[in-house]
Amino acid sequence: FIFSRMGCDKAAEEAAEIQTSLVSEEEKERLKIKLAEFAQKHREVAQPDRLRIALKGIASHHAGLSPVWKALVEELFQETLIKVVFATETLAAGINMPARSTVITSLSKRTNDGIGSLTPNELRQMMGRAGRRGKDTVGHAVLMRSRWEGAPEAFTLVSQPPDPLTSKFAPSYGMVLNLLQQRPMEE
């Protein structure tokens, strides 16, 4: 996980430059077909650089990309044709993309109030992507250290209890009326 869109794209480009390919010849052929179909169907969003990088089994995933491209990356990752995804933390929430291992590049990120530490829940959400149900007996999460963050900061964050969950669900009269229109009162 990298906490900037530009950082995700740059990391994917750099990985593609130093790595010839992460996919087998058979996987490469399958990727060629899927990427060509995507490029044909979505000419307006198919970017040659992203296609070239994806053909090596590498991709980035963040909110700045088109939804159809992100959906393709998710599909290819689940099919194990994409081997490495450089993503912002939005990937950790709500998308079924478990990985054998996750790498978290920083314990802090830019917020509306400047630079702030990850919350225990944010860190757990990202670390929780490590380990694929039914495929791995264990998942590995790696926390990278920086000049400003090391083992003591990581230990402090990892050992904190989870933040309490507070529901944002607020039923309204309109919501109740919509439900009553679609479902019988007995339900």
mmCIF file of C-alpha atoms in Angstrom:
data_model
loop_
_atom_site.group_PDB
_atom_site.id
_atom_site.type_symbol
_atom_site.label_atom_id
_atom_site.label_comp_id
_atom_site.label_asym_id
_atom_site.label_seq_id
_atom_site.Cartn_x
_atom_site.Cartn_y
_atom_site.Cartn_z
ATOM 1 C CA PHE A 1 0.000 0.000 0.000
ATOM 2 C CA ILE A 2 1.277 3.416 -1.014
ATOM 3 C CA PHE A 3 -0.543 6.526 0.156
ATOM 4 C CA SER A 4 -0.504 8.551 -3.061
ATOM 5 C CA ARG A 5 -1.864 7.934 -6.530
ATOM 6 C CA MET A 6 1.321 9.169 -8.156
ATOM 7 C CA GLY A 7 3.369 6.933 -5.870
ATOM 8 C CA CYS A 8 1.357 3.875 -6.922
ATOM 9 C CA ASP A 9 1.813 4.626 -10.620
ATOM 10 C CA LYS A 10 5.523 5.377 -10.204
ATOM 11 C CA ALA A 11 6.106 2.158 -8.243
ATOM 12 C CA ALA A 12 4.332 0.097 -10.919
ATOM 13 C CA GLU A 13 6.418 1.732 -13.658
ATOM 14 C CA GLU A 14 9.669 1.174 -11.746
ATOM 15 C CA ALA A 15 8.796 -2.460 -11.018
ATOM 16 C CA ALA A 16 8.025 -3.044 -14.694
ATOM 17 C CA GLU A 17 11.368 -1.507 -15.684
ATOM 18 C CA ILE A 18 13.451 -3.772 -13.450
ATOM 19 C CA GLN A 19 11.337 -6.920 -13.799
ATOM 20 C CA THR A 20 11.135 -8.580 -17.197
ATOM 21 C CA SER A 21 7.897 -10.382 -16.329
ATOM 22 C CA LEU A 22 6.140 -11.996 -13.378
ATOM 23 C CA VAL A 23 3.906 -14.201 -15.511
ATOM 24 C CA SER A 24 4.505 -17.474 -17.328
ATOM 25 C CA GLU A 25 4.203 -17.698 -21.119
ATOM 26 C CA GLU A 26 0.737 -19.294 -20.781
ATOM 27 C CA GLU A 27 -0.389 -16.509 -18.411
ATOM 28 C CA LYS A 28 1.075 -13.901 -20.759
ATOM 29 C CA GLU A 29 -1.028 -15.260 -23.624
ATOM 30 C CA ARG A 30 -4.168 -15.113 -21.468
ATOM 31 C CA LEU A 31 -3.266 -11.555 -20.439
ATOM 32 C CA LYS A 32 -2.732 -10.515 -24.075
ATOM 33 C CA ILE A 33 -6.226 -11.715 -24.955
ATOM 34 C CA LYS A 34 -7.916 -10.030 -21.988
ATOM 35 C CA LEU A 35 -6.005 -6.761 -22.429
ATOM 36 C CA ALA A 36 -6.702 -6.682 -26.174
ATOM 37 C CA GLU A 37 -10.424 -7.244 -25.528
ATOM 38 C CA PHE A 38 -10.356 -4.438 -22.950
ATOM 39 C CA ALA A 39 -8.517 -2.064 -25.314
ATOM 40 C CA GLN A 40 -10.993 -2.815 -28.093
ATOM 41 C CA LYS A 41 -14.043 -2.303 -25.896
ATOM 42 C CA HIS A 42 -12.755 0.706 -23.898
ATOM 43 C CA ARG A 43 -10.562 2.663 -26.325
ATOM 44 C CA GLU A 44 -11.176 5.909 -24.447
ATOM 45 C CA VAL A 45 -9.542 4.646 -21.231
ATOM 46 C CA ALA A 46 -7.071 2.022 -22.484
ATOM 47 C CA GLN A 47 -3.655 3.569 -21.868
ATOM 48 C CA PRO A 48 -0.733 1.895 -23.661
ATOM 49 C CA ASP A 49 1.644 2.308 -20.687
ATOM 50 C CA ARG A 50 -0.807 0.657 -18.274
ATOM 51 C CA LEU A 51 -1.447 -2.178 -20.735
ATOM 52 C CA ARG A 52 2.320 -2.721 -21.194
ATOM 53 C CA ILE A 53 2.882 -2.865 -17.425
ATOM 54 C CA ALA A 54 -0.125 -5.168 -16.891
ATOM 55 C CA LEU A 55 1.263 -7.566 -19.490
ATOM 56 C CA LYS A 56 4.165 -8.126 -17.071
ATOM 57 C CA GLY A 57 1.754 -8.994 -14.221
ATOM 58 C CA ILE A 58 2.019 -5.580 -12.531
ATOM 59 C CA ALA A 59 -0.625 -2.861 -12.015
ATOM 60 C CA SER A 60 -1.585 0.137 -9.921
ATOM 61 C CA HIS A 61 -5.021 0.668 -8.365
ATOM 62 C CA HIS A 62 -6.315 3.964 -6.984
ATOM 63 C CA ALA A 63 -9.236 6.400 -7.131
ATOM 64 C CA GLY A 64 -7.681 8.359 -10.008
ATOM 65 C CA LEU A 65 -8.165 5.483 -12.436
ATOM 66 C CA SER A 66 -11.305 4.784 -14.421
ATOM 67 C CA PRO A 67 -13.729 2.334 -12.790
ATOM 68 C CA VAL A 68 -13.567 -0.055 -15.770
ATOM 69 C CA TRP A 69 -9.764 -0.230 -15.575
ATOM 70 C CA LYS A 70 -9.870 -0.815 -11.804
ATOM 71 C CA ALA A 71 -12.455 -3.562 -12.324
ATOM 72 C CA LEU A 72 -10.171 -5.213 -14.894
ATOM 73 C CA VAL A 73 -7.183 -5.040 -12.514
ATOM 74 C CA GLU A 74 -9.321 -6.594 -9.753
ATOM 75 C CA GLU A 75 -10.492 -9.376 -12.078
ATOM 76 C CA LEU A 76 -6.968 -10.115 -13.346
ATOM 77 C CA PHE A 77 -5.591 -10.129 -9.799
ATOM 78 C CA GLN A 78 -8.253 -12.572 -8.637
ATOM 79 C CA GLU A 79 -7.409 -14.778 -11.624
ATOM 80 C CA THR A 80 -3.720 -14.530 -10.548
ATOM 81 C CA LEU A 81 -2.726 -12.979 -13.868
ATOM 82 C CA ILE A 82 -1.717 -9.761 -12.120
ATOM 83 C CA LYS A 83 0.826 -10.712 -9.460
ATOM 84 C CA VAL A 84 1.639 -7.332 -7.867
ATOM 85 C CA VAL A 85 -0.716 -4.405 -7.288
ATOM 86 C CA PHE A 86 0.499 -1.045 -6.005
ATOM 87 C CA ALA A 87 -2.562 0.477 -4.363
ATOM 88 C CA THR A 88 -3.780 3.207 -2.065
ATOM 89 C CA GLU A 89 -5.562 2.205 1.127
ATOM 90 C CA THR A 90 -8.952 2.429 -0.605
ATOM 91 C CA LEU A 91 -8.219 -1.038 -1.991
ATOM 92 C CA ALA A 92 -8.301 -2.436 1.546
ATOM 93 C CA ALA A 93 -11.915 -1.437 2.120
ATOM 94 C CA GLY A 94 -14.743 -3.303 0.490
ATOM 95 C CA ILE A 95 -13.003 -5.042 -2.395
ATOM 96 C CA ASN A 96 -12.378 -8.783 -2.343
ATOM 97 C CA MET A 97 -8.709 -8.834 -3.353
ATOM 98 C CA PRO A 98 -6.826 -10.863 -0.755
ATOM 99 C CA ALA A 99 -3.103 -11.311 -1.390
ATOM 100 C CA ARG A 100 -0.513 -13.743 -0.100
ATOM 101 C CA SER A 101 1.409 -10.783 1.342
ATOM 102 C CA THR A 102 0.872 -7.072 1.827
ATOM 103 C CA VAL A 103 3.493 -4.374 2.168
ATOM 104 C CA ILE A 104 2.585 -1.142 3.928
ATOM 105 C CA THR A 105 5.039 1.580 2.967
ATOM 106 C CA SER A 106 4.304 4.030 5.773
ATOM 107 C CA LEU A 107 2.575 4.253 9.126
ATOM 108 C CA SER A 108 1.374 7.768 8.334
ATOM 109 C CA LYS A 109 -0.489 9.423 5.504
ATOM 110 C CA ARG A 110 -1.646 12.805 4.342
ATOM 111 C CA THR A 111 -4.994 13.842 5.813
ATOM 112 C CA ASN A 112 -7.120 16.992 5.722
ATOM 113 C CA ASP A 113 -5.189 18.158 8.783
ATOM 114 C CA GLY A 114 -1.701 17.473 7.378
ATOM 115 C CA ILE A 115 0.279 14.299 7.976
ATOM 116 C CA GLY A 116 -1.312 11.910 10.451
ATOM 117 C CA SER A 117 -0.675 8.429 11.773
ATOM 118 C CA LEU A 118 -2.737 5.513 10.525
ATOM 119 C CA THR A 119 -5.421 4.430 12.951
ATOM 120 C CA PRO A 120 -5.283 0.905 14.363
ATOM 121 C CA ASN A 121 -8.356 0.028 12.262
ATOM 122 C CA GLU A 122 -6.809 1.354 9.022
ATOM 123 C CA LEU A 123 -3.642 -0.639 9.640
ATOM 124 C CA ARG A 124 -5.605 -3.804 10.482
ATOM 125 C CA GLN A 125 -7.747 -3.400 7.374
ATOM 126 C CA MET A 126 -4.667 -3.271 5.145
ATOM 127 C CA MET A 127 -2.840 -6.037 7.006
ATOM 128 C CA GLY A 128 -6.015 -8.123 6.849
ATOM 129 C CA ARG A 129 -5.644 -8.391 3.068
ATOM 130 C CA ALA A 130 -2.712 -10.762 3.618
ATOM 131 C CA GLY A 131 -3.682 -14.404 3.293
ATOM 132 C CA ARG A 132 -6.056 -15.854 0.724
ATOM 133 C CA ARG A 133 -8.929 -17.896 2.112
ATOM 134 C CA GLY A 134 -8.666 -21.486 0.979
ATOM 135 C CA LYS A 135 -5.200 -20.970 -0.561
ATOM 136 C CA ASP A 136 -2.854 -19.788 2.198
ATOM 137 C CA THR A 137 -2.515 -21.086 5.729
ATOM 138 C CA VAL A 138 -0.954 -17.781 6.769
ATOM 139 C CA GLY A 139 -0.660 -14.272 5.338
ATOM 140 C CA HIS A 140 2.305 -11.953 5.720
ATOM 141 C CA ALA A 141 2.144 -8.201 6.274
ATOM 142 C CA VAL A 142 5.357 -6.196 6.015
ATOM 143 C CA LEU A 143 5.642 -2.745 7.562
ATOM 144 C CA MET A 144 8.431 -0.719 5.966
ATOM 145 C CA ARG A 145 10.464 1.599 8.101
ATOM 146 C CA SER A 146 11.414 5.138 7.156
ATOM 147 C CA ARG A 147 13.584 7.886 8.595
ATOM 148 C CA TRP A 148 10.629 8.941 10.748
ATOM 149 C CA GLU A 149 9.005 5.611 11.559
ATOM 150 C CA GLY A 150 10.598 2.447 12.832
ATOM 151 C CA ALA A 151 9.979 -0.577 14.996
ATOM 152 C CA PRO A 152 8.828 1.353 18.125
ATOM 153 C CA GLU A 153 6.144 3.236 16.181
ATOM 154 C CA ALA A 154 5.028 0.069 14.394
ATOM 155 C CA PHE A 155 4.820 -1.863 17.668
ATOM 156 C CA THR A 156 2.820 0.928 19.303
ATOM 157 C CA LEU A 157 0.317 1.033 16.433
ATOM 158 C CA VAL A 158 0.005 -2.748 16.070
ATOM 159 C CA SER A 159 -0.500 -3.290 19.805
ATOM 160 C CA GLN A 160 -3.274 -0.707 20.175
ATOM 161 C CA PRO A 161 -6.806 -2.049 20.528
ATOM 162 C CA PRO A 162 -9.120 -1.516 17.557
ATOM 163 C CA ASP A 163 -11.053 1.726 17.438
ATOM 164 C CA PRO A 164 -14.703 1.261 18.381
ATOM 165 C CA LEU A 165 -17.018 0.916 15.410
ATOM 166 C CA THR A 166 -19.791 3.469 15.218
ATOM 167 C CA SER A 167 -22.597 2.990 12.774
ATOM 168 C CA LYS A 168 -23.369 5.791 10.348
ATOM 169 C CA PHE A 169 -26.679 4.154 9.429
ATOM 170 C CA ALA A 170 -29.478 6.668 9.888
ATOM 171 C CA PRO A 171 -32.868 5.418 8.689
ATOM 172 C CA SER A 172 -35.201 8.058 7.344
ATOM 173 C CA TYR A 173 -38.928 8.141 6.615
ATOM 174 C CA GLY A 174 -38.157 7.979 2.905
ATOM 175 C CA MET A 175 -36.054 4.859 3.383
ATOM 176 C CA VAL A 176 -38.864 3.162 5.306
ATOM 177 C CA LEU A 177 -41.392 4.068 2.608
ATOM 178 C CA ASN A 178 -39.096 2.711 -0.131
ATOM 179 C CA LEU A 179 -38.699 -0.553 1.752
ATOM 180 C CA LEU A 180 -42.451 -0.845 2.270
ATOM 181 C CA GLN A 181 -42.989 -0.316 -1.473
ATOM 182 C CA GLN A 182 -40.599 -3.125 -2.353
ATOM 183 C CA ARG A 183 -41.303 -5.631 0.433
ATOM 184 C CA PRO A 184 -44.449 -6.879 2.168
ATOM 185 C CA MET A 185 -45.029 -5.630 5.728
ATOM 186 C CA GLU A 186 -44.416 -9.142 7.116
ATOM 187 C CA GLU A 187 -40.766 -9.057 6.036
#
